[in-house]
Amino acid sequence: MGAGLCAAVRFSVLGLMSISDGESTVALPPSKPTTLLAAMLLRPGAVVSTEFLQRAVWGEAPPATAKATLHTYVMRLRRLFAKFGISNDAIETMPGGYRLPVSGDTLDLARFRELLRASERAEDPEDESRLLGEALALWEGPPISNVQSEVLHRDEVPALREEWLRAAERRFDVELSLGRCRQALPELRSVARAHPGHERFWERLIEALYRTGRQSDALAEYRTVKEYLSTELGVDPGPSLRKLEMTILRGESMGADAPAAPAAPETARGPAPGAGPGPYDPGLALPADLPDFTGRERESAELVERLTADRGGPVLAVVSGPPGIGKTALAAHVAQQVRDAFPDGQYFVPVGPEDGEAGEPNTPKPLPVADGDGERRTLVVLDDVRTVEQIQAALPTAKGSAALITSRMSLAGLAASRGASVYR
């Protein structure tokens, strides 16, 4: 407890700036003395320099009388404190500045940080989650929202928001690790929408939906954040989100309450004999079809007919369109419909961006789909291809084989050189 502060007095900066005496709470009016108090409370227990206090109160060009006026504002704060039973020496005059000693008992920001440190030391996940929940509950809105100081909102508040983001991330991580996916969903949904550019919250929301058996809802949320990132920021989802999407499409397990992954046929398991390790598993099974896949009936029928028609050579089909339009879901749906026509193996390969773009590029190695002049009825799905050169080695050449390719590009070169059909 700081000198001169009684246990009943509590300052708040995590929301409206206010003072409470244990019975009533007073929100401080926007004023220069309030700004001065905020500047000291945002650096709890530290000596805050006169120069910083002047900039906080008056901006980057304080008046010549700022130092003397600052002392006047300190006197006014001391008179305000007296109404709450706070002694006159609570604000300490120090060489070069002022200090307001506070602790977790007298300032919500100090208490927030105490709880965070305690959560880091907790050995039991239950205790860690409880402490993080208590810390986050102290926030009642944007910090110092009734304080008019461009300097504080520019230089101090963003760091506080980062502390909140890290604490919220940790709490959701712990809650999902404890299997509380269903309980976390309402808050996760709200937080993700309040911070649409923060991918970590979307990852946890999508994971929680999937682990509670809501695969289609999880993919819908992925499309939501993907569209936001593309439209508002001009970027693609990060590697973690993209990997999460592929996990869901394949129906892979993510935890005790995740839906069981569908068993892959023997022909779709394991690498080809003698195949060495590569940047992907050449025996990846096809993604699971969405249980409630709707729409795209015409495109699905055309692709099924194209891939299963009698032919003298390999068949290539390209599904082309902008990010987030559902190319991968359509490819997975079609591949599951035609899988029985390819008894010699079905393979799914996430390709991804070229060098220089976000994420790791993936240039597929040869798959067991080329068999000289013989016939081998195999299907390969190459997802998110950026250039023809990326996939040349993985394209089938055997009779009876087929490749279904998704790309945000038209890949016109494949149509010209290999007779691929392009569905835009």
Short mmCIF file of C-alpha atoms in Angstrom, two decimals:
data_model
loop_
_atom_site.label_atom_id
_atom_site.label_comp_id
_atom_site.label_asym_id
_atom_site.label_seq_id
_atom_site.Cartn_x
_atom_site.Cartn_y
_atom_site.Cartn_z
CA MET A 1 0.00 0.00 0.00
CA GLY A 2 1.36 3.44 -0.92
CA ALA A 3 2.17 6.01 1.70
CA GLY A 4 -0.80 8.22 2.44
CA LEU A 5 -3.35 5.91 0.78
CA CYS A 6 -5.86 4.13 3.00
CA ALA A 7 -7.02 0.64 2.13
CA ALA A 8 -10.51 1.76 1.15
CA VAL A 9 -9.30 4.14 -1.58
CA ARG A 10 -8.96 2.69 -5.05
CA PHE A 11 -7.97 4.35 -8.32
CA SER A 12 -9.14 2.98 -11.67
CA VAL A 13 -7.55 3.56 -15.07
CA LEU A 14 -8.81 0.39 -16.85
CA GLY A 15 -11.90 2.14 -18.15
CA LEU A 16 -13.02 5.53 -16.90
CA MET A 17 -10.52 7.31 -14.66
CA SER A 18 -12.16 7.20 -11.24
CA ILE A 19 -11.62 7.20 -7.48
CA SER A 20 -13.54 5.01 -5.05
CA ASP A 21 -13.68 5.25 -1.28
CA GLY A 22 -15.27 1.82 -0.85
CA GLU A 23 -18.81 3.18 -0.75
CA SER A 24 -19.05 5.40 -3.81
CA THR A 25 -17.09 5.84 -7.02
CA VAL A 26 -16.49 9.19 -8.70
CA ALA A 27 -15.52 9.37 -12.35
CA LEU A 28 -13.10 12.26 -12.77
CA PRO A 29 -14.06 15.00 -15.24
CA PRO A 30 -11.85 15.60 -18.29
CA SER A 31 -9.38 18.22 -17.11
CA LYS A 32 -5.68 18.90 -16.98
CA PRO A 33 -5.36 17.78 -13.32
CA THR A 34 -7.10 14.52 -14.30
CA THR A 35 -4.58 14.09 -17.12
CA LEU A 36 -1.73 14.70 -14.67
CA LEU A 37 -3.10 12.04 -12.32
CA ALA A 38 -3.52 9.59 -15.21
CA ALA A 39 0.09 10.10 -16.29
CA MET A 40 1.29 9.17 -12.80
CA LEU A 41 -1.06 6.19 -12.40
CA LEU A 42 -0.08 4.70 -15.78
CA ARG A 43 3.46 4.44 -14.39
CA PRO A 44 2.53 3.11 -10.94
CA GLY A 45 5.08 3.69 -8.20
CA ALA A 46 7.63 5.24 -10.58
CA VAL A 47 9.04 8.74 -10.49
CA VAL A 48 7.39 10.45 -13.47
CA SER A 49 9.52 13.24 -14.89
CA THR A 50 8.27 16.79 -15.05
CA GLU A 51 9.02 16.85 -18.78
CA PHE A 52 6.79 13.82 -19.45
CA LEU A 53 4.00 15.23 -17.29
CA GLN A 54 4.12 18.49 -19.20
CA ARG A 55 3.85 16.70 -22.55
CA ALA A 56 1.00 14.55 -21.26
CA VAL A 57 -0.95 17.62 -20.13
CA TRP A 58 -0.16 20.11 -22.89
CA GLY A 59 1.17 18.05 -25.78
CA GLU A 60 4.49 18.46 -27.55
CA ALA A 61 4.58 22.26 -27.12
CA PRO A 62 3.88 23.09 -23.45
CA PRO A 63 3.70 26.78 -22.45
CA ALA A 64 6.57 28.54 -20.75
CA THR A 65 4.64 28.53 -17.49
CA ALA A 66 4.02 24.75 -17.62
CA LYS A 67 6.31 23.85 -14.72
CA ALA A 68 4.71 26.30 -12.31
CA THR A 69 1.21 25.40 -13.49
CA LEU A 70 2.00 21.72 -13.01
CA HIS A 71 2.74 22.41 -9.34
CA THR A 72 -0.64 24.15 -9.08
CA TYR A 73 -2.37 21.09 -10.52
CA VAL A 74 -0.61 18.86 -7.98
CA MET A 75 -1.98 21.11 -5.21
CA ARG A 76 -5.50 20.75 -6.66
CA LEU A 77 -5.13 16.95 -6.73
CA ARG A 78 -4.05 16.96 -3.10
CA ARG A 79 -7.17 18.93 -2.18
CA LEU A 80 -9.28 16.40 -4.11
CA PHE A 81 -7.57 13.53 -2.33
CA ALA A 82 -8.41 15.06 1.06
CA LYS A 83 -12.10 14.54 0.31
CA PHE A 84 -11.40 10.78 0.11
CA GLY A 85 -9.32 10.69 3.29
CA ILE A 86 -6.01 10.58 1.41
CA SER A 87 -3.21 12.38 3.22
CA ASN A 88 -1.52 15.44 1.77
CA ASP A 89 1.78 13.63 1.16
CA ALA A 90 0.31 10.93 -1.09
CA ILE A 91 1.81 12.61 -4.16
CA GLU A 92 5.52 12.76 -3.41
CA THR A 93 7.68 15.55 -4.83
CA MET A 94 10.90 13.91 -6.07
CA PRO A 95 14.03 15.24 -7.78
CA GLY A 96 12.99 15.81 -11.39
CA GLY A 97 9.33 14.84 -11.01
CA TYR A 98 6.54 13.38 -8.91
CA ARG A 99 5.60 9.93 -7.62
CA LEU A 100 2.30 8.43 -6.47
CA PRO A 101 2.98 5.18 -4.57
CA VAL A 102 0.25 2.65 -5.31
CA SER A 103 -0.19 -1.11 -5.11
CA GLY A 104 -2.63 -3.78 -6.16
CA ASP A 105 -4.83 -2.72 -3.23
CA THR A 106 -5.16 0.86 -4.48
CA LEU A 107 -4.90 0.73 -8.32
CA ASP A 108 -6.62 -1.66 -10.72
CA LEU A 109 -3.68 -1.59 -13.17
CA ALA A 110 -1.25 -2.65 -10.42
CA ARG A 111 -3.65 -5.42 -9.37
CA PHE A 112 -3.99 -6.56 -12.99
CA ARG A 113 -0.24 -6.98 -13.27
CA GLU A 114 0.00 -8.74 -9.91
CA LEU A 115 -2.57 -11.29 -11.07
CA LEU A 116 -0.72 -11.81 -14.35
CA ARG A 117 2.52 -12.53 -12.51
CA ALA A 118 0.71 -14.93 -10.20
CA SER A 119 -0.83 -16.73 -13.19
CA GLU A 120 2.62 -17.19 -14.72
CA ARG A 121 3.78 -18.91 -11.53
CA ALA A 122 0.68 -21.12 -11.27
CA GLU A 123 1.41 -24.81 -11.76
CA ASP A 124 -2.23 -25.87 -11.99
CA PRO A 125 -4.03 -24.83 -15.23
CA GLU A 126 -7.22 -24.33 -13.20
CA ASP A 127 -5.45 -21.78 -11.01
CA GLU A 128 -3.89 -20.10 -14.03
CA SER A 129 -7.27 -19.74 -15.73
CA ARG A 130 -8.88 -18.38 -12.55
CA LEU A 131 -6.15 -15.77 -12.04
CA LEU A 132 -6.27 -14.67 -15.66
CA GLY A 133 -10.05 -14.39 -15.44
CA GLU A 134 -9.76 -12.18 -12.36
CA ALA A 135 -7.20 -10.00 -14.12
CA LEU A 136 -9.29 -9.53 -17.24
CA ALA A 137 -12.42 -8.79 -15.20
CA LEU A 138 -10.74 -5.61 -13.94
CA TRP A 139 -11.07 -4.07 -17.40
CA GLU A 140 -14.25 -2.06 -17.79
CA GLY A 141 -13.57 -0.48 -21.17
CA PRO A 142 -10.82 1.39 -23.04
CA PRO A 143 -8.20 2.67 -20.56
CA ILE A 144 -8.51 6.30 -19.33
CA SER A 145 -11.38 6.88 -21.75
CA ASN A 146 -12.34 10.15 -20.03
CA VAL A 147 -8.82 11.60 -20.24
CA GLN A 148 -8.04 14.07 -23.01
CA SER A 149 -4.36 13.57 -23.74
CA GLU A 150 -3.08 12.74 -27.20
CA VAL A 151 0.33 11.81 -25.76
CA LEU A 152 -1.08 9.29 -23.26
CA HIS A 153 -3.44 7.69 -25.77
CA ARG A 154 -0.66 7.49 -28.34
CA ASP A 155 2.31 6.43 -26.19
CA GLU A 156 0.88 4.68 -23.11
CA VAL A 157 -2.52 3.15 -23.89
CA PRO A 158 -1.37 0.91 -26.81
CA ALA A 159 1.04 -0.86 -24.47
CA LEU A 160 -1.81 -1.50 -22.04
CA ARG A 161 -3.91 -2.97 -24.83
CA GLU A 162 -1.06 -5.33 -25.68
CA GLU A 163 -1.01 -6.50 -22.07
CA TRP A 164 -4.73 -7.20 -22.29
CA LEU A 165 -4.36 -9.05 -25.60
CA ARG A 166 -1.61 -11.30 -24.23
CA ALA A 167 -3.63 -12.07 -21.10
CA ALA A 168 -6.77 -12.83 -23.11
CA GLU A 169 -4.82 -15.09 -25.48
CA ARG A 170 -3.35 -17.03 -22.57
CA ARG A 171 -6.72 -17.45 -20.90
CA PHE A 172 -8.35 -18.82 -24.05
CA ASP A 173 -5.37 -21.13 -24.58
CA VAL A 174 -5.75 -22.52 -21.07
CA GLU A 175 -9.54 -22.84 -21.31
CA LEU A 176 -9.29 -24.83 -24.56
CA SER A 177 -6.50 -26.98 -23.11
CA LEU A 178 -8.89 -27.85 -20.27
CA GLY A 179 -11.51 -28.91 -22.80
CA ARG A 180 -13.88 -26.00 -22.10
CA CYS A 181 -14.51 -25.26 -25.76
CA ARG A 182 -18.27 -24.95 -25.51
CA GLN A 183 -18.08 -22.65 -22.48
CA ALA A 184 -15.52 -20.41 -24.16
CA LEU A 185 -17.47 -19.96 -27.40
CA PRO A 186 -19.66 -16.93 -26.52
CA GLU A 187 -16.73 -14.88 -25.24
CA LEU A 188 -14.45 -16.02 -28.06
CA ARG A 189 -16.97 -14.99 -30.68
CA SER A 190 -17.39 -11.56 -29.08
CA VAL A 191 -13.65 -10.95 -28.69
CA ALA A 192 -12.82 -12.10 -32.22
CA ARG A 193 -15.33 -9.69 -33.70
CA ALA A 194 -14.13 -6.86 -31.49
CA HIS A 195 -10.56 -7.48 -32.72
CA PRO A 196 -11.07 -8.62 -36.34
CA GLY A 197 -7.41 -8.27 -37.29
CA HIS A 198 -6.13 -10.34 -34.36
CA GLU A 199 -5.76 -13.80 -35.87
CA ARG A 200 -5.05 -15.61 -32.61
CA PHE A 201 -8.60 -15.03 -31.37
CA TRP A 202 -10.04 -16.33 -34.65
CA GLU A 203 -7.83 -19.43 -34.38
CA ARG A 204 -9.21 -20.21 -30.96
CA LEU A 205 -12.81 -19.51 -32.03
CA ILE A 206 -12.48 -21.77 -35.07
CA GLU A 207 -10.78 -24.47 -33.01
CA ALA A 208 -13.48 -24.34 -30.32
CA LEU A 209 -16.24 -24.65 -32.92
CA TYR A 210 -14.54 -27.60 -34.60
CA ARG A 211 -13.83 -29.40 -31.34
CA THR A 212 -17.51 -29.15 -30.42
CA GLY A 213 -18.53 -30.83 -33.68
CA ARG A 214 -19.41 -27.66 -35.61
CA GLN A 215 -17.20 -28.13 -38.66
CA SER A 216 -19.26 -26.02 -41.06
CA ASP A 217 -19.50 -23.14 -38.55
CA ALA A 218 -15.72 -23.32 -38.04
CA LEU A 219 -15.10 -23.03 -41.78
CA ALA A 220 -17.62 -20.18 -42.02
CA GLU A 221 -15.66 -18.25 -39.38
CA TYR A 222 -12.45 -18.96 -41.30
CA ARG A 223 -14.02 -17.45 -44.41
CA THR A 224 -15.09 -14.41 -42.35
CA VAL A 225 -11.60 -13.61 -41.09
CA LYS A 226 -10.05 -14.44 -44.46
CA GLU A 227 -12.36 -11.97 -46.21
CA TYR A 228 -11.63 -9.29 -43.60
CA LEU A 229 -7.87 -9.69 -43.91
CA SER A 230 -8.04 -9.63 -47.70
CA THR A 231 -10.48 -6.71 -47.98
CA GLU A 232 -9.29 -4.48 -45.16
CA LEU A 233 -5.58 -5.29 -44.95
CA GLY A 234 -4.75 -6.83 -48.32
CA VAL A 235 -3.14 -9.91 -46.78
CA ASP A 236 -3.86 -13.63 -46.54
CA PRO A 237 -4.42 -15.48 -43.26
CA GLY A 238 -1.22 -16.49 -41.51
CA PRO A 239 0.27 -20.00 -41.55
CA SER A 240 -1.47 -21.03 -38.30
CA LEU A 241 -4.93 -20.16 -39.60
CA ARG A 242 -4.27 -21.83 -42.96
CA LYS A 243 -3.02 -24.98 -41.23
CA LEU A 244 -6.12 -24.97 -39.02
CA GLU A 245 -8.36 -24.79 -42.10
CA MET A 246 -6.63 -27.81 -43.63
CA THR A 247 -6.95 -29.75 -40.37
CA ILE A 248 -10.69 -29.15 -40.42
CA LEU A 249 -11.07 -30.00 -44.09
CA ARG A 250 -9.24 -33.29 -43.54
CA GLY A 251 -11.31 -34.07 -40.46
CA GLU A 252 -8.21 -34.53 -38.33
CA SER A 253 -8.37 -34.71 -34.54
CA MET A 254 -7.48 -31.65 -32.45
CA GLY A 255 -8.28 -32.83 -28.96
CA ALA A 256 -10.47 -34.99 -26.82
CA ASP A 257 -13.69 -33.35 -27.97
CA ALA A 258 -12.81 -33.11 -31.67
CA PRO A 259 -14.76 -35.13 -34.23
CA ALA A 260 -12.97 -38.31 -35.16
CA ALA A 261 -11.03 -38.14 -38.40
CA PRO A 262 -12.52 -40.32 -41.13
CA ALA A 263 -10.46 -43.37 -41.99
CA ALA A 264 -8.61 -43.02 -45.28
CA PRO A 265 -8.63 -45.89 -47.75
CA GLU A 266 -5.51 -47.98 -47.92
CA THR A 267 -4.67 -46.62 -51.34
CA ALA A 268 -4.51 -43.09 -49.97
CA ARG A 269 -2.20 -43.88 -47.06
CA GLY A 270 1.54 -43.72 -46.86
CA PRO A 271 4.17 -42.55 -49.35
CA ALA A 272 5.17 -44.37 -52.48
CA PRO A 273 7.78 -47.09 -52.00
CA GLY A 274 11.18 -45.54 -51.56
CA ALA A 275 9.87 -42.01 -51.27
CA GLY A 276 12.04 -39.86 -49.02
CA PRO A 277 10.90 -37.18 -46.60
CA GLY A 278 9.66 -33.98 -48.17
CA PRO A 279 7.90 -30.74 -47.24
CA TYR A 280 4.58 -32.59 -47.14
CA ASP A 281 3.31 -36.12 -46.66
CA PRO A 282 2.83 -37.55 -50.17
CA GLY A 283 0.16 -39.87 -48.83
CA LEU A 284 -2.16 -37.21 -47.39
CA ALA A 285 -5.74 -38.43 -47.47
CA LEU A 286 -8.45 -36.40 -49.11
CA PRO A 287 -10.13 -33.82 -46.88
CA ALA A 288 -13.46 -34.82 -45.40
CA ASP A 289 -16.50 -33.50 -47.24
CA LEU A 290 -18.61 -30.91 -45.42
CA PRO A 291 -21.69 -32.66 -43.98
CA ASP A 292 -23.95 -29.79 -45.08
CA PHE A 293 -22.25 -28.71 -48.30
CA THR A 294 -24.75 -26.72 -50.34
CA GLY A 295 -24.68 -24.74 -53.57
CA ARG A 296 -22.27 -25.12 -56.50
CA GLU A 297 -24.42 -27.93 -57.90
CA ARG A 298 -23.67 -27.03 -61.52
CA GLU A 299 -19.92 -26.68 -60.95
CA SER A 300 -19.83 -29.92 -58.93
CA ALA A 301 -21.66 -31.86 -61.67
CA GLU A 302 -19.40 -30.51 -64.39
CA LEU A 303 -16.25 -31.36 -62.45
CA VAL A 304 -17.47 -34.87 -61.62
CA GLU A 305 -18.29 -35.50 -65.28
CA ARG A 306 -14.94 -34.11 -66.41
CA LEU A 307 -12.87 -36.14 -63.95
CA THR A 308 -14.64 -39.46 -64.53
CA ALA A 309 -15.19 -39.35 -68.30
CA ASP A 310 -13.47 -42.00 -70.45
CA ARG A 311 -10.21 -40.62 -71.79
CA GLY A 312 -6.98 -41.69 -73.35
CA GLY A 313 -4.75 -39.63 -71.10
CA PRO A 314 -4.68 -37.78 -67.76
CA VAL A 315 -7.39 -35.23 -67.05
CA LEU A 316 -6.65 -31.86 -65.45
CA ALA A 317 -9.28 -29.48 -64.03
CA VAL A 318 -8.60 -26.08 -62.47
CA VAL A 319 -10.99 -24.36 -60.02
CA SER A 320 -10.08 -20.68 -60.12
CA GLY A 321 -11.33 -17.73 -58.05
CA PRO A 322 -10.46 -15.09 -55.45
CA PRO A 323 -9.43 -15.95 -51.86
CA GLY A 324 -12.21 -17.08 -49.54
CA ILE A 325 -14.72 -18.01 -52.23
CA GLY A 326 -14.76 -21.72 -51.30
CA LYS A 327 -12.42 -23.33 -53.85
CA THR A 328 -10.94 -25.84 -51.40
CA ALA A 329 -14.36 -26.84 -50.04
CA LEU A 330 -15.64 -27.42 -53.60
CA ALA A 331 -12.55 -29.46 -54.51
CA ALA A 332 -12.91 -31.59 -51.37
CA HIS A 333 -16.61 -32.13 -52.12
CA VAL A 334 -15.96 -33.19 -55.71
CA ALA A 335 -12.97 -35.38 -54.79
CA GLN A 336 -15.07 -37.32 -52.28
CA GLN A 337 -17.77 -37.83 -54.90
CA VAL A 338 -15.34 -39.34 -57.45
CA ARG A 339 -12.97 -41.19 -55.14
CA ASP A 340 -14.37 -44.62 -56.06
CA ALA A 341 -13.38 -43.95 -59.68
CA PHE A 342 -9.71 -43.78 -58.61
CA PRO A 343 -9.00 -47.05 -56.78
CA ASP A 344 -5.22 -46.76 -57.20
CA GLY A 345 -4.95 -43.80 -54.82
CA GLN A 346 -6.20 -40.35 -53.94
CA TYR A 347 -3.86 -37.64 -52.69
CA PHE A 348 -4.28 -34.13 -51.30
CA VAL A 349 -1.35 -31.70 -51.42
CA PRO A 350 -1.53 -28.15 -49.95
CA VAL A 351 0.79 -26.14 -52.16
CA GLY A 352 0.61 -22.52 -51.03
CA PRO A 353 2.51 -19.32 -51.81
CA GLU A 354 5.67 -18.79 -53.80
CA ASP A 355 8.86 -17.40 -52.26
CA GLY A 356 8.50 -13.77 -51.33
CA GLU A 357 4.91 -14.08 -50.18
CA ALA A 358 3.61 -14.77 -46.71
CA GLY A 359 4.04 -18.35 -45.57
CA GLU A 360 6.31 -21.17 -46.63
CA PRO A 361 6.24 -22.20 -50.29
CA ASN A 362 5.68 -25.86 -51.10
CA THR A 363 6.91 -27.31 -54.36
CA PRO A 364 5.50 -30.84 -54.45
CA LYS A 365 7.76 -33.75 -55.26
CA PRO A 366 6.66 -36.40 -57.76
CA LEU A 367 3.69 -38.43 -56.55
CA PRO A 368 2.90 -42.03 -57.48
CA VAL A 369 0.48 -40.88 -60.18
CA ALA A 370 2.72 -41.05 -63.23
CA ASP A 371 3.28 -44.49 -64.70
CA GLY A 372 4.68 -44.04 -68.19
CA ASP A 373 2.35 -45.33 -70.90
CA GLY A 374 0.49 -47.62 -68.48
CA GLU A 375 -2.84 -46.95 -66.86
CA ARG A 376 -3.14 -45.96 -63.25
CA ARG A 377 -6.39 -44.57 -61.90
CA THR A 378 -5.16 -42.08 -59.35
CA LEU A 379 -6.46 -38.66 -58.32
CA VAL A 380 -4.38 -35.80 -56.90
CA VAL A 381 -5.85 -32.58 -55.49
CA LEU A 382 -3.33 -29.71 -55.57
CA ASP A 383 -4.62 -26.88 -53.40
CA ASP A 384 -3.84 -23.15 -53.61
CA VAL A 385 -1.43 -23.32 -56.55
CA ARG A 386 0.18 -20.02 -57.54
CA THR A 387 2.24 -20.99 -60.60
CA VAL A 388 2.33 -23.89 -63.04
CA GLU A 389 6.03 -24.37 -62.27
CA GLN A 390 5.20 -25.23 -58.66
CA ILE A 391 3.32 -28.40 -59.59
CA GLN A 392 4.94 -29.70 -62.76
CA ALA A 393 6.56 -32.64 -60.96
CA ALA A 394 3.31 -33.65 -59.26
CA LEU A 395 1.03 -33.61 -62.32
CA PRO A 396 -0.14 -37.07 -63.42
CA THR A 397 0.82 -38.47 -66.82
CA ALA A 398 -0.64 -41.98 -66.70
CA LYS A 399 -3.83 -42.94 -68.48
CA GLY A 400 -6.81 -42.96 -66.17
CA SER A 401 -5.28 -40.44 -63.76
CA ALA A 402 -6.61 -36.99 -62.92
CA ALA A 403 -5.62 -33.78 -61.13
CA LEU A 404 -8.00 -31.29 -59.54
CA ILE A 405 -6.25 -27.97 -58.94
CA THR A 406 -7.41 -24.93 -56.98
CA SER A 407 -5.85 -21.54 -57.60
CA ARG A 408 -6.60 -17.87 -57.29
CA MET A 409 -4.95 -17.57 -60.74
CA SER A 410 -6.41 -18.81 -64.01
CA LEU A 411 -3.33 -20.98 -64.75
CA ALA A 412 -3.93 -20.51 -68.46
CA GLY A 413 -0.63 -22.22 -69.19
CA LEU A 414 -2.08 -25.54 -68.08
CA ALA A 415 -4.97 -25.15 -70.48
CA ALA A 416 -2.60 -24.43 -73.34
CA SER A 417 0.06 -27.06 -72.59
CA ARG A 418 -1.90 -29.88 -70.91
CA GLY A 419 -5.50 -29.35 -72.06
CA ALA A 420 -6.74 -28.47 -68.57
CA SER A 421 -10.33 -27.35 -68.13
CA VAL A 422 -10.64 -24.12 -66.13
CA TYR A 423 -13.74 -23.47 -63.97
CA ARG A 424 -13.84 -19.88 -62.78
#
